[in-house]
PDB file of N, CA and C in Angstrom:
ATOM      1  N   MET A  26      81.490 123.061 147.713  1.00  0.00           N
ATOM      2  CA  MET A  26      82.853 122.750 147.369  1.00  0.00           C
ATOM      3  C   MET A  26      83.772 123.783 148.023  1.00  0.00           C
ATOM      4  N   ALA A  27      84.689 123.325 148.857  1.00  0.00           N
ATOM      5  CA  ALA A  27      85.570 124.200 149.623  1.00  0.00           C
ATOM      6  C   ALA A  27      86.479 125.028 148.734  1.00  0.00           C
ATOM      7  N   GLY A  28      86.952 124.467 147.611  1.00  0.00           N
ATOM      8  CA  GLY A  28      87.879 125.158 146.731  1.00  0.00           C
ATOM      9  C   GLY A  28      87.342 126.453 146.150  1.00  0.00           C
ATOM     10  N   LEU A  29      86.026 126.584 146.069  1.00  0.00           N
ATOM     11  CA  LEU A  29      85.449 127.797 145.505  1.00  0.00           C
ATOM     12  C   LEU A  29      85.705 129.012 146.387  1.00  0.00           C
ATOM     13  N   LYS A  30      86.192 128.802 147.599  1.00  0.00           N
ATOM     14  CA  LYS A  30      86.536 129.899 148.496  1.00  0.00           C
ATOM     15  C   LYS A  30      87.943 130.417 148.225  1.00  0.00           C
ATOM     16  N   THR A  31      88.658 129.793 147.303  1.00  0.00           N
ATOM     17  CA  THR A  31      90.028 130.177 146.985  1.00  0.00           C
ATOM     18  C   THR A  31      90.064 131.604 146.449  1.00  0.00           C
ATOM     19  N   THR A  32      90.998 132.391 146.981  1.00  0.00           N
ATOM     20  CA  THR A  32      91.170 133.775 146.533  1.00  0.00           C
ATOM     21  C   THR A  32      92.663 134.096 146.425  1.00  0.00           C
ATOM     22  N   TRP A  33      92.949 135.129 145.646  1.00  0.00           N
ATOM     23  CA  TRP A  33      94.293 135.669 145.540  1.00  0.00           C
ATOM     24  C   TRP A  33      94.201 137.153 145.857  1.00  0.00           C
ATOM     25  N   ASP A  34      94.890 137.606 146.916  1.00  0.00           N
ATOM     26  CA  ASP A  34      94.870 139.012 147.317  1.00  0.00           C
ATOM     27  C   ASP A  34      95.950 139.749 146.534  1.00  0.00           C
ATOM     28  N   MET A  35      95.527 140.641 145.659  1.00  0.00           N
ATOM     29  CA  MET A  35      96.451 141.372 144.803  1.00  0.00           C
ATOM     30  C   MET A  35      96.804 142.739 145.377  1.00  0.00           C
ATOM     31  N   GLY A  36      96.425 142.983 146.614  1.00  0.00           N
ATOM     32  CA  GLY A  36      96.703 144.268 147.249  1.00  0.00           C
ATOM     33  C   GLY A  36      95.583 145.261 147.026  1.00  0.00           C
ATOM     34  N   ASP A  37      95.347 145.623 145.755  1.00  0.00           N
ATOM     35  CA  ASP A  37      94.292 146.586 145.444  1.00  0.00           C
ATOM     36  C   ASP A  37      92.945 145.932 145.183  1.00  0.00           C
ATOM     37  N   ARG A  38      92.945 144.597 145.020  1.00  0.00           N
ATOM     38  CA  ARG A  38      91.695 143.857 144.820  1.00  0.00           C
ATOM     39  C   ARG A  38      91.935 142.378 145.093  1.00  0.00           C
ATOM     40  N   VAL A  39      90.845 141.667 145.235  1.00  0.00           N
ATOM     41  CA  VAL A  39      90.915 140.228 145.492  1.00  0.00           C
ATOM     42  C   VAL A  39      90.310 139.502 144.301  1.00  0.00           C
ATOM     43  N   ILE A  40      91.040 138.517 143.776  1.00  0.00           N
ATOM     44  CA  ILE A  40      90.556 137.694 142.671  1.00  0.00           C
ATOM     45  C   ILE A  40      90.021 136.407 143.281  1.00  0.00           C
ATOM     46  N   HIS A  41      88.817 136.035 142.919  1.00  0.00           N
ATOM     47  CA  HIS A  41      88.186 134.815 143.417  1.00  0.00           C
ATOM     48  C   HIS A  41      88.292 133.708 142.375  1.00  0.00           C
ATOM     49  N   LEU A  42      88.352 132.482 142.842  1.00  0.00           N
ATOM     50  CA  LEU A  42      88.373 131.347 141.932  1.00  0.00           C
ATOM     51  C   LEU A  42      87.180 131.401 140.988  1.00  0.00           C
ATOM     52  N   THR A  43      86.049 131.832 141.483  1.00  0.00           N
ATOM     53  CA  THR A  43      84.860 131.927 140.623  1.00  0.00           C
ATOM     54  C   THR A  43      85.083 132.917 139.478  1.00  0.00           C
ATOM     55  N   ASP A  44      85.909 133.962 139.696  1.00  0.00           N
ATOM     56  CA  ASP A  44      86.238 134.900 138.620  1.00  0.00           C
ATOM     57  C   ASP A  44      87.017 134.190 137.514  1.00  0.00           C
ATOM     58  N   VAL A  45      87.958 133.334 137.908  1.00  0.00           N
ATOM     59  CA  VAL A  45      88.768 132.594 136.941  1.00  0.00           C
ATOM     60  C   VAL A  45      87.882 131.607 136.183  1.00  0.00           C
ATOM     61  N   ILE A  46      87.022 130.893 136.901  1.00  0.00           N
ATOM     62  CA  ILE A  46      86.125 129.928 136.262  1.00  0.00           C
ATOM     63  C   ILE A  46      85.178 130.637 135.295  1.00  0.00           C
ATOM     64  N   ARG A  47      84.653 131.779 135.697  1.00  0.00           N
ATOM     65  CA  ARG A  47      83.755 132.558 134.824  1.00  0.00           C
ATOM     66  C   ARG A  47      84.507 132.971 133.547  1.00  0.00           C
ATOM     67  N   TYR A  48      85.763 133.391 133.694  1.00  0.00           N
ATOM     68  CA  TYR A  48      86.591 133.772 132.548  1.00  0.00           C
ATOM     69  C   TYR A  48      86.760 132.586 131.592  1.00  0.00           C
ATOM     70  N   LEU A  49      87.085 131.415 132.142  1.00  0.00           N
ATOM     71  CA  LEU A  49      87.266 130.219 131.314  1.00  0.00           C
ATOM     72  C   LEU A  49      85.958 129.808 130.636  1.00  0.00           C
ATOM     73  N   ASN A  50      84.864 129.904 131.357  1.00  0.00           N
ATOM     74  CA  ASN A  50      83.550 129.560 130.785  1.00  0.00           C
ATOM     75  C   ASN A  50      83.190 130.507 129.646  1.00  0.00           C
ATOM     76  N   LYS A  51      83.451 131.790 129.841  1.00  0.00           N
ATOM     77  CA  LYS A  51      83.125 132.791 128.825  1.00  0.00           C
ATOM     78  C   LYS A  51      83.878 132.500 127.533  1.00  0.00           C
ATOM     79  N   ARG A  52      85.075 131.971 127.656  1.00  0.00           N
ATOM     80  CA  ARG A  52      85.887 131.653 126.481  1.00  0.00           C
ATOM     81  C   ARG A  52      85.691 130.209 126.014  1.00  0.00           C
ATOM     82  N   LYS A  53      84.703 129.542 126.632  1.00  0.00           N
ATOM     83  CA  LYS A  53      84.371 128.155 126.277  1.00  0.00           C
ATOM     84  C   LYS A  53      85.605 127.255 126.299  1.00  0.00           C
ATOM     85  N   ARG A  54      86.443 127.464 127.326  1.00  0.00           N
ATOM     86  CA  ARG A  54      87.674 126.686 127.463  1.00  0.00           C
ATOM     87  C   ARG A  54      87.326 125.257 127.823  1.00  0.00           C
ATOM     88  N   GLN A  55      87.779 124.322 127.017  1.00  0.00           N
ATOM     89  CA  GLN A  55      87.416 122.918 127.191  1.00  0.00           C
ATOM     90  C   GLN A  55      88.204 122.254 128.318  1.00  0.00           C
ATOM     91  N   VAL A  56      87.750 121.073 128.671  1.00  0.00           N
ATOM     92  CA  VAL A  56      88.400 120.250 129.688  1.00  0.00           C
ATOM     93  C   VAL A  56      89.215 119.185 128.968  1.00  0.00           C
ATOM     94  N   TYR A  57      90.484 119.082 129.343  1.00  0.00           N
ATOM     95  CA  TYR A  57      91.379 118.062 128.789  1.00  0.00           C
ATOM     96  C   TYR A  57      91.625 116.999 129.845  1.00  0.00           C
ATOM     97  N   SER A  58      91.951 115.811 129.397  1.00  0.00           N
ATOM     98  CA  SER A  58      92.322 114.726 130.292  1.00  0.00           C
ATOM     99  C   SER A  58      93.764 114.349 129.984  1.00  0.00           C
ATOM    100  N   ILE A  59      94.583 114.264 131.038  1.00  0.00           N
ATOM    101  CA  ILE A  59      96.000 113.978 130.871  1.00  0.00           C
ATOM    102  C   ILE A  59      96.434 113.070 132.025  1.00  0.00           C
ATOM    103  N   PRO A  60      97.374 112.160 131.785  1.00  0.00           N
ATOM    104  CA  PRO A  60      97.878 111.363 132.903  1.00  0.00           C
ATOM    105  C   PRO A  60      98.457 112.283 133.990  1.00  0.00           C
ATOM    106  N   ALA A  61      97.999 112.115 135.197  1.00  0.00           N
ATOM    107  CA  ALA A  61      98.395 112.995 136.297  1.00  0.00           C
ATOM    108  C   ALA A  61      99.910 113.009 136.491  1.00  0.00           C
ATOM    109  N   ARG A  62     100.531 111.858 136.404  1.00  0.00           N
ATOM    110  CA  ARG A  62     101.983 111.794 136.604  1.00  0.00           C
ATOM    111  C   ARG A  62     102.730 112.533 135.502  1.00  0.00           C
ATOM    112  N   ALA A  63     102.220 112.504 134.282  1.00  0.00           N
ATOM    113  CA  ALA A  63     102.847 113.232 133.175  1.00  0.00           C
ATOM    114  C   ALA A  63     102.768 114.738 133.414  1.00  0.00           C
ATOM    115  N   LEU A  64     101.609 115.214 133.873  1.00  0.00           N
ATOM    116  CA  LEU A  64     101.453 116.635 134.168  1.00  0.00           C
ATOM    117  C   LEU A  64     102.401 117.039 135.286  1.00  0.00           C
ATOM    118  N   ALA A  65     102.459 116.246 136.341  1.00  0.00           N
ATOM    119  CA  ALA A  65     103.344 116.567 137.462  1.00  0.00           C
ATOM    120  C   ALA A  65     104.800 116.620 137.003  1.00  0.00           C
ATOM    121  N   LYS A  66     105.180 115.718 136.125  1.00  0.00           N
ATOM    122  CA  LYS A  66     106.549 115.708 135.602  1.00  0.00           C
ATOM    123  C   LYS A  66     106.829 116.981 134.800  1.00  0.00           C
ATOM    124  N   MET A  67     105.847 117.418 133.992  1.00  0.00           N
ATOM    125  CA  MET A  67     106.009 118.650 133.216  1.00  0.00           C
ATOM    126  C   MET A  67     106.140 119.871 134.127  1.00  0.00           C
ATOM    127  N   LEU A  68     105.414 119.847 135.249  1.00  0.00           N
ATOM    128  CA  LEU A  68     105.487 120.960 136.195  1.00  0.00           C
ATOM    129  C   LEU A  68     106.856 121.008 136.874  1.00  0.00           C
ATOM    130  N   GLY A  69     107.494 119.831 137.000  1.00  0.00           N
ATOM    131  CA  GLY A  69     108.848 119.775 137.515  1.00  0.00           C
ATOM    132  C   GLY A  69     109.029 120.124 138.974  1.00  0.00           C
ATOM    133  N   ARG A  70     108.020 119.867 139.786  1.00  0.00           N
ATOM    134  CA  ARG A  70     108.173 120.110 141.227  1.00  0.00           C
ATOM    135  C   ARG A  70     107.361 119.092 142.003  1.00  0.00           C
ATOM    136  N   ARG A  71     107.755 118.906 143.230  1.00  0.00           N
ATOM    137  CA  ARG A  71     107.064 117.962 144.112  1.00  0.00           C
ATOM    138  C   ARG A  71     105.846 118.640 144.716  1.00  0.00           C
ATOM    139  N   LEU A  72     104.724 117.916 144.735  1.00  0.00           N
ATOM    140  CA  LEU A  72     103.509 118.453 145.348  1.00  0.00           C
ATOM    141  C   LEU A  72     103.571 118.277 146.851  1.00  0.00           C
ATOM    142  N   GLU A  73     103.351 119.350 147.585  1.00  0.00           N
ATOM    143  CA  GLU A  73     103.311 119.308 149.041  1.00  0.00           C
ATOM    144  C   GLU A  73     101.854 119.427 149.468  1.00  0.00           C
ATOM    145  N   THR A  74     101.226 118.299 149.763  1.00  0.00           N
ATOM    146  CA  THR A  74      99.817 118.296 150.152  1.00  0.00           C
ATOM    147  C   THR A  74      99.635 117.388 151.359  1.00  0.00           C
ATOM    148  N   SER A  75      98.575 117.636 152.117  1.00  0.00           N
ATOM    149  CA  SER A  75      98.275 116.760 153.254  1.00  0.00           C
ATOM    150  C   SER A  75      97.534 115.522 152.743  1.00  0.00           C
ATOM    151  N   ARG A  76      97.910 114.380 153.254  1.00  0.00           N
ATOM    152  CA  ARG A  76      97.319 113.120 152.799  1.00  0.00           C
ATOM    153  C   ARG A  76      95.805 113.088 153.023  1.00  0.00           C
ATOM    154  N   LYS A  77      95.364 113.546 154.185  1.00  0.00           N
ATOM    155  CA  LYS A  77      93.932 113.511 154.508  1.00  0.00           C
ATOM    156  C   LYS A  77      93.133 114.361 153.507  1.00  0.00           C
ATOM    157  N   ARG A  78      93.609 115.568 153.235  1.00  0.00           N
ATOM    158  CA  ARG A  78      92.894 116.446 152.310  1.00  0.00           C
ATOM    159  C   ARG A  78      92.987 115.911 150.877  1.00  0.00           C
ATOM    160  N   THR A  79      94.134 115.337 150.540  1.00  0.00           N
ATOM    161  CA  THR A  79      94.320 114.760 149.205  1.00  0.00           C
ATOM    162  C   THR A  79      93.321 113.647 148.954  1.00  0.00           C
ATOM    163  N   MET A  80      93.161 112.751 149.902  1.00  0.00           N
ATOM    164  CA  MET A  80      92.271 111.610 149.693  1.00  0.00           C
ATOM    165  C   MET A  80      90.792 112.010 149.684  1.00  0.00           C
ATOM    166  N   ARG A  81      90.460 113.179 150.235  1.00  0.00           N
ATOM    167  CA  ARG A  81      89.081 113.681 150.188  1.00  0.00           C
ATOM    168  C   ARG A  81      88.776 114.413 148.881  1.00  0.00           C
ATOM    169  N   ALA A  82      89.812 114.740 148.121  1.00  0.00           N
ATOM    170  CA  ALA A  82      89.643 115.545 146.903  1.00  0.00           C
ATOM    171  C   ALA A  82      88.780 114.824 145.870  1.00  0.00           C
ATOM    172  N   ASP A  83      87.966 115.590 145.181  1.00  0.00           N
ATOM    173  CA  ASP A  83      87.075 115.064 144.144  1.00  0.00           C
ATOM    174  C   ASP A  83      87.744 115.235 142.788  1.00  0.00           C
ATOM    175  N   ILE A  84      88.343 114.154 142.279  1.00  0.00           N
ATOM    176  CA  ILE A  84      89.097 114.262 141.025  1.00  0.00           C
ATOM    177  C   ILE A  84      88.209 114.364 139.788  1.00  0.00           C
ATOM    178  N   SER A  85      86.902 114.354 139.967  1.00  0.00           N
ATOM    179  CA  SER A  85      86.025 114.564 138.815  1.00  0.00           C
ATOM    180  C   SER A  85      85.948 116.052 138.454  1.00  0.00           C
ATOM    181  N   VAL A  86      86.356 116.914 139.385  1.00  0.00           N
ATOM    182  CA  VAL A  86      86.346 118.357 139.146  1.00  0.00           C
ATOM    183  C   VAL A  86      87.663 118.745 138.467  1.00  0.00           C
ATOM    184  N   PRO A  87      87.610 119.420 137.331  1.00  0.00           N
ATOM    185  CA  PRO A  87      88.845 119.780 136.627  1.00  0.00           C
ATOM    186  C   PRO A  87      89.722 120.729 137.442  1.00  0.00           C
ATOM    187  N   ILE A  88      91.028 120.541 137.332  1.00  0.00           N
ATOM    188  CA  ILE A  88      91.963 121.473 137.933  1.00  0.00           C
ATOM    189  C   ILE A  88      92.187 122.615 136.940  1.00  0.00           C
ATOM    190  N   ILE A  89      92.770 123.704 137.400  1.00  0.00           N
ATOM    191  CA  ILE A  89      93.092 124.824 136.519  1.00  0.00           C
ATOM    192  C   ILE A  89      94.603 124.967 136.499  1.00  0.00           C
ATOM    193  N   VAL A  90      95.168 124.865 135.296  1.00  0.00           N
ATOM    194  CA  VAL A  90      96.614 124.917 135.122  1.00  0.00           C
ATOM    195  C   VAL A  90      96.970 126.150 134.295  1.00  0.00           C
ATOM    196  N   GLU A  91      97.927 126.913 134.802  1.00  0.00           N
ATOM    197  CA  GLU A  91      98.454 128.018 134.016  1.00  0.00           C
ATOM    198  C   GLU A  91      99.481 127.444 133.041  1.00  0.00           C
ATOM    199  N   VAL A  92      99.347 127.818 131.768  1.00  0.00           N
ATOM    200  CA  VAL A  92     100.227 127.319 130.711  1.00  0.00           C
ATOM    201  C   VAL A  92     100.815 128.501 129.956  1.00  0.00           C
ATOM    202  N   ASP A  93     102.113 128.454 129.697  1.00  0.00           N
ATOM    203  CA  ASP A  93     102.772 129.466 128.879  1.00  0.00           C
ATOM    204  C   ASP A  93     102.325 129.278 127.430  1.00  0.00           C
ATOM    205  N   ARG A  94     101.745 130.314 126.873  1.00  0.00           N
ATOM    206  CA  ARG A  94     101.171 130.209 125.526  1.00  0.00           C
ATOM    207  C   ARG A  94     102.237 129.910 124.467  1.00  0.00           C
ATOM    208  N   GLN A  95     103.406 130.504 124.585  1.00  0.00           N
ATOM    209  CA  GLN A  95     104.445 130.317 123.563  1.00  0.00           C
ATOM    210  C   GLN A  95     105.067 128.926 123.620  1.00  0.00           C
ATOM    211  N   SER A  96     105.441 128.483 124.810  1.00  0.00           N
ATOM    212  CA  SER A  96     106.113 127.177 124.922  1.00  0.00           C
ATOM    213  C   SER A  96     105.126 126.026 125.054  1.00  0.00           C
ATOM    214  N   ARG A  97     103.868 126.357 125.397  1.00  0.00           N
ATOM    215  CA  ARG A  97     102.822 125.352 125.630  1.00  0.00           C
ATOM    216  C   ARG A  97     103.141 124.469 126.844  1.00  0.00           C
ATOM    217  N   ARG A  98     103.998 124.953 127.726  1.00  0.00           N
ATOM    218  CA  ARG A  98     104.386 124.194 128.918  1.00  0.00           C
ATOM    219  C   ARG A  98     103.571 124.665 130.119  1.00  0.00           C
ATOM    220  N   PRO A  99     103.131 123.721 130.959  1.00  0.00           N
ATOM    221  CA  PRO A  99     102.443 124.116 132.190  1.00  0.00           C
ATOM    222  C   PRO A  99     103.408 124.832 133.129  1.00  0.00           C
ATOM    223  N   VAL A 100     102.896 125.857 133.790  1.00  0.00           N
ATOM    224  CA  VAL A 100     103.699 126.664 134.699  1.00  0.00           C
ATOM    225  C   VAL A 100     103.389 126.314 136.150  1.00  0.00           C
ATOM    226  N   VAL A 101     102.100 126.306 136.481  1.00  0.00           N
ATOM    227  CA  VAL A 101     101.678 126.089 137.863  1.00  0.00           C
ATOM    228  C   VAL A 101     100.215 125.641 137.885  1.00  0.00           C
ATOM    229  N   VAL A 102      99.847 124.914 138.924  1.00  0.00           N
ATOM    230  CA  VAL A 102      98.445 124.568 139.157  1.00  0.00           C
ATOM    231  C   VAL A 102      97.847 125.711 139.976  1.00  0.00           C
ATOM    232  N   LEU A 103      96.939 126.452 139.375  1.00  0.00           N
ATOM    233  CA  LEU A 103      96.287 127.546 140.097  1.00  0.00           C
ATOM    234  C   LEU A 103      95.273 127.016 141.104  1.00  0.00           C
ATOM    235  N   ASP A 104      94.588 125.970 140.720  1.00  0.00           N
ATOM    236  CA  ASP A 104      93.585 125.370 141.602  1.00  0.00           C
ATOM    237  C   ASP A 104      93.565 123.873 141.341  1.00  0.00           C
ATOM    238  N   GLY A 105      93.726 123.083 142.408  1.00  0.00           N
ATOM    239  CA  GLY A 105      93.583 121.644 142.254  1.00  0.00           C
ATOM    240  C   GLY A 105      94.801 120.805 142.595  1.00  0.00           C
ATOM    241  N   ASN A 106      95.719 121.328 143.388  1.00  0.00           N
ATOM    242  CA  ASN A 106      96.898 120.540 143.757  1.00  0.00           C
ATOM    243  C   ASN A 106      96.531 119.235 144.452  1.00  0.00           C
ATOM    244  N   HIS A 107      95.523 119.259 145.320  1.00  0.00           N
ATOM    245  CA  HIS A 107      95.112 118.039 146.020  1.00  0.00           C
ATOM    246  C   HIS A 107      94.481 117.036 145.057  1.00  0.00           C
ATOM    247  N   ARG A 108      93.722 117.542 144.076  1.00  0.00           N
ATOM    248  CA  ARG A 108      93.136 116.651 143.073  1.00  0.00           C
ATOM    249  C   ARG A 108      94.223 116.023 142.207  1.00  0.00           C
ATOM    250  N   LEU A 109      95.226 116.807 141.846  1.00  0.00           N
ATOM    251  CA  LEU A 109      96.341 116.275 141.070  1.00  0.00           C
ATOM    252  C   LEU A 109      97.089 115.218 141.874  1.00  0.00           C
ATOM    253  N   ALA A 110      97.336 115.494 143.150  1.00  0.00           N
ATOM    254  CA  ALA A 110      98.043 114.527 143.998  1.00  0.00           C
ATOM    255  C   ALA A 110      97.249 113.227 144.132  1.00  0.00           C
ATOM    256  N   LYS A 111      95.933 113.325 144.260  1.00  0.00           N
ATOM    257  CA  LYS A 111      95.115 112.121 144.382  1.00  0.00           C
ATOM    258  C   LYS A 111      95.139 111.325 143.078  1.00  0.00           C
ATOM    259  N   ALA A 112      95.011 112.015 141.954  1.00  0.00           N
ATOM    260  CA  ALA A 112      95.054 111.325 140.660  1.00  0.00           C
ATOM    261  C   ALA A 112      96.410 110.646 140.465  1.00  0.00           C
ATOM    262  N   MET A 113      97.474 111.271 140.936  1.00  0.00           N
ATOM    263  CA  MET A 113      98.797 110.648 140.865  1.00  0.00           C
ATOM    264  C   MET A 113      98.838 109.393 141.726  1.00  0.00           C
ATOM    265  N   ALA A 114      98.303 109.485 142.947  1.00  0.00           N
ATOM    266  CA  ALA A 114      98.300 108.340 143.863  1.00  0.00           C
ATOM    267  C   ALA A 114      97.500 107.178 143.281  1.00  0.00           C
ATOM    268  N   LEU A 115      96.450 107.494 142.542  1.00  0.00           N
ATOM    269  CA  LEU A 115      95.602 106.473 141.926  1.00  0.00           C
ATOM    270  C   LEU A 115      96.112 106.057 140.547  1.00  0.00           C
ATOM    271  N   ASN A 116      97.189 106.698 140.092  1.00  0.00           N
ATOM    272  CA  ASN A 116      97.773 106.436 138.778  1.00  0.00           C
ATOM    273  C   ASN A 116      96.713 106.528 137.674  1.00  0.00           C
ATOM    274  N   THR A 117      96.012 107.651 137.673  1.00  0.00           N
ATOM    275  CA  THR A 117      94.941 107.872 136.706  1.00  0.00           C
ATOM    276  C   THR A 117      95.115 109.225 136.030  1.00  0.00           C
ATOM    277  N   ASN A 118      94.214 109.536 135.140  1.00  0.00           N
ATOM    278  CA  ASN A 118      94.219 110.839 134.479  1.00  0.00           C
ATOM    279  C   ASN A 118      93.622 111.893 135.391  1.00  0.00           C
ATOM    280  N   VAL A 119      93.989 113.136 135.128  1.00  0.00           N
ATOM    281  CA  VAL A 119      93.393 114.272 135.810  1.00  0.00           C
ATOM    282  C   VAL A 119      92.735 115.129 134.735  1.00  0.00           C
ATOM    283  N   ARG A 120      91.604 115.694 135.072  1.00  0.00           N
ATOM    284  CA  ARG A 120      90.907 116.596 134.152  1.00  0.00           C
ATOM    285  C   ARG A 120      91.401 118.006 134.437  1.00  0.00           C
ATOM    286  N   MET A 121      91.656 118.765 133.366  1.00  0.00           N
ATOM    287  CA  MET A 121      92.193 120.107 133.580  1.00  0.00           C
ATOM    288  C   MET A 121      91.663 121.094 132.547  1.00  0.00           C
ATOM    289  N   ARG A 122      91.649 122.351 132.979  1.00  0.00           N
ATOM    290  CA  ARG A 122      91.342 123.469 132.089  1.00  0.00           C
ATOM    291  C   ARG A 122      92.567 124.371 132.076  1.00  0.00           C
ATOM    292  N   ILE A 123      92.768 125.035 130.967  1.00  0.00           N
ATOM    293  CA  ILE A 123      93.972 125.843 130.797  1.00  0.00           C
ATOM    294  C   ILE A 123      93.650 127.327 130.868  1.00  0.00           C
ATOM    295  N   LEU A 124      94.456 128.031 131.646  1.00  0.00           N
ATOM    296  CA  LEU A 124      94.480 129.490 131.654  1.00  0.00           C
ATOM    297  C   LEU A 124      95.893 129.870 131.217  1.00  0.00           C
ATOM    298  N   TYR A 125      96.001 130.572 130.103  1.00  0.00           N
ATOM    299  CA  TYR A 125      97.319 130.941 129.610  1.00  0.00           C
ATOM    300  C   TYR A 125      97.926 132.058 130.453  1.00  0.00           C
ATOM    301  N   SER A 126      99.240 132.079 130.506  1.00  0.00           N
ATOM    302  CA  SER A 126      99.962 133.043 131.350  1.00  0.00           C
ATOM    303  C   SER A 126      99.592 134.486 131.027  1.00  0.00           C
ATOM    304  N   ASP A 127      99.455 134.814 129.745  1.00  0.00           N
ATOM    305  CA  ASP A 127      99.096 136.185 129.387  1.00  0.00           C
ATOM    306  C   ASP A 127      97.683 136.529 129.865  1.00  0.00           C
ATOM    307  N   GLU A 128      96.804 135.544 129.900  1.00  0.00           N
ATOM    308  CA  GLU A 128      95.445 135.764 130.422  1.00  0.00           C
ATOM    309  C   GLU A 128      95.492 135.958 131.928  1.00  0.00           C
ATOM    310  N   ARG A 129      96.327 135.169 132.609  1.00  0.00           N
ATOM    311  CA  ARG A 129      96.481 135.321 134.049  1.00  0.00           C
ATOM    312  C   ARG A 129      96.994 136.722 134.363  1.00  0.00           C
ATOM    313  N   ASP A 130      97.953 137.199 133.558  1.00  0.00           N
ATOM    314  CA  ASP A 130      98.484 138.553 133.769  1.00  0.00           C
ATOM    315  C   ASP A 130      97.382 139.590 133.668  1.00  0.00           C
ATOM    316  N   LYS A 131      96.470 139.423 132.723  1.00  0.00           N
ATOM    317  CA  LYS A 131      95.354 140.367 132.581  1.00  0.00           C
ATOM    318  C   LYS A 131      94.390 140.267 133.747  1.00  0.00           C
ATOM    319  N   LEU A 132      94.043 139.037 134.121  1.00  0.00           N
ATOM    320  CA  LEU A 132      93.099 138.836 135.227  1.00  0.00           C
ATOM    321  C   LEU A 132      93.660 139.325 136.562  1.00  0.00           C
ATOM    322  N   PHE A 133      94.941 139.019 136.801  1.00  0.00           N
ATOM    323  CA  PHE A 133      95.548 139.309 138.085  1.00  0.00           C
ATOM    324  C   PHE A 133      96.261 140.655 138.099  1.00  0.00           C
ATOM    325  N   GLY A 134      96.355 141.280 136.939  1.00  0.00           N
ATOM    326  CA  GLY A 134      96.958 142.616 136.875  1.00  0.00           C
ATOM    327  C   GLY A 134      98.460 142.626 137.033  1.00  0.00           C
ATOM    328  N   ALA A 135      99.125 141.571 136.585  1.00  0.00           N
ATOM    329  CA  ALA A 135     100.596 141.506 136.730  1.00  0.00           C
ATOM    330  C   ALA A 135     101.287 142.266 135.631  1.00  0.00           C
TER     331      ALA A 135
END
């Protein structure tokens, strides 16, 4: 899976997608299913993705969404923009796991 190569360079260290997934697994974070268009509307921005890569995306793999713990509103898709775009194009649900903003701050050192 190409997405597992995703990294975030924090200057003093690099965070790997596998680190985020391991964190979510350790906390037994469940997978939710939500209409893709509803999630995109909550995010309030247009997805900029390439059509070819979008149509190759495997929507059975959950996306990771950062959510503000206090407002319970999604902030950003950390991993899975192409999967979200494909689910929107197919007018179907997208599977997602939640990483709360305060957890992201701890993981990423913000």
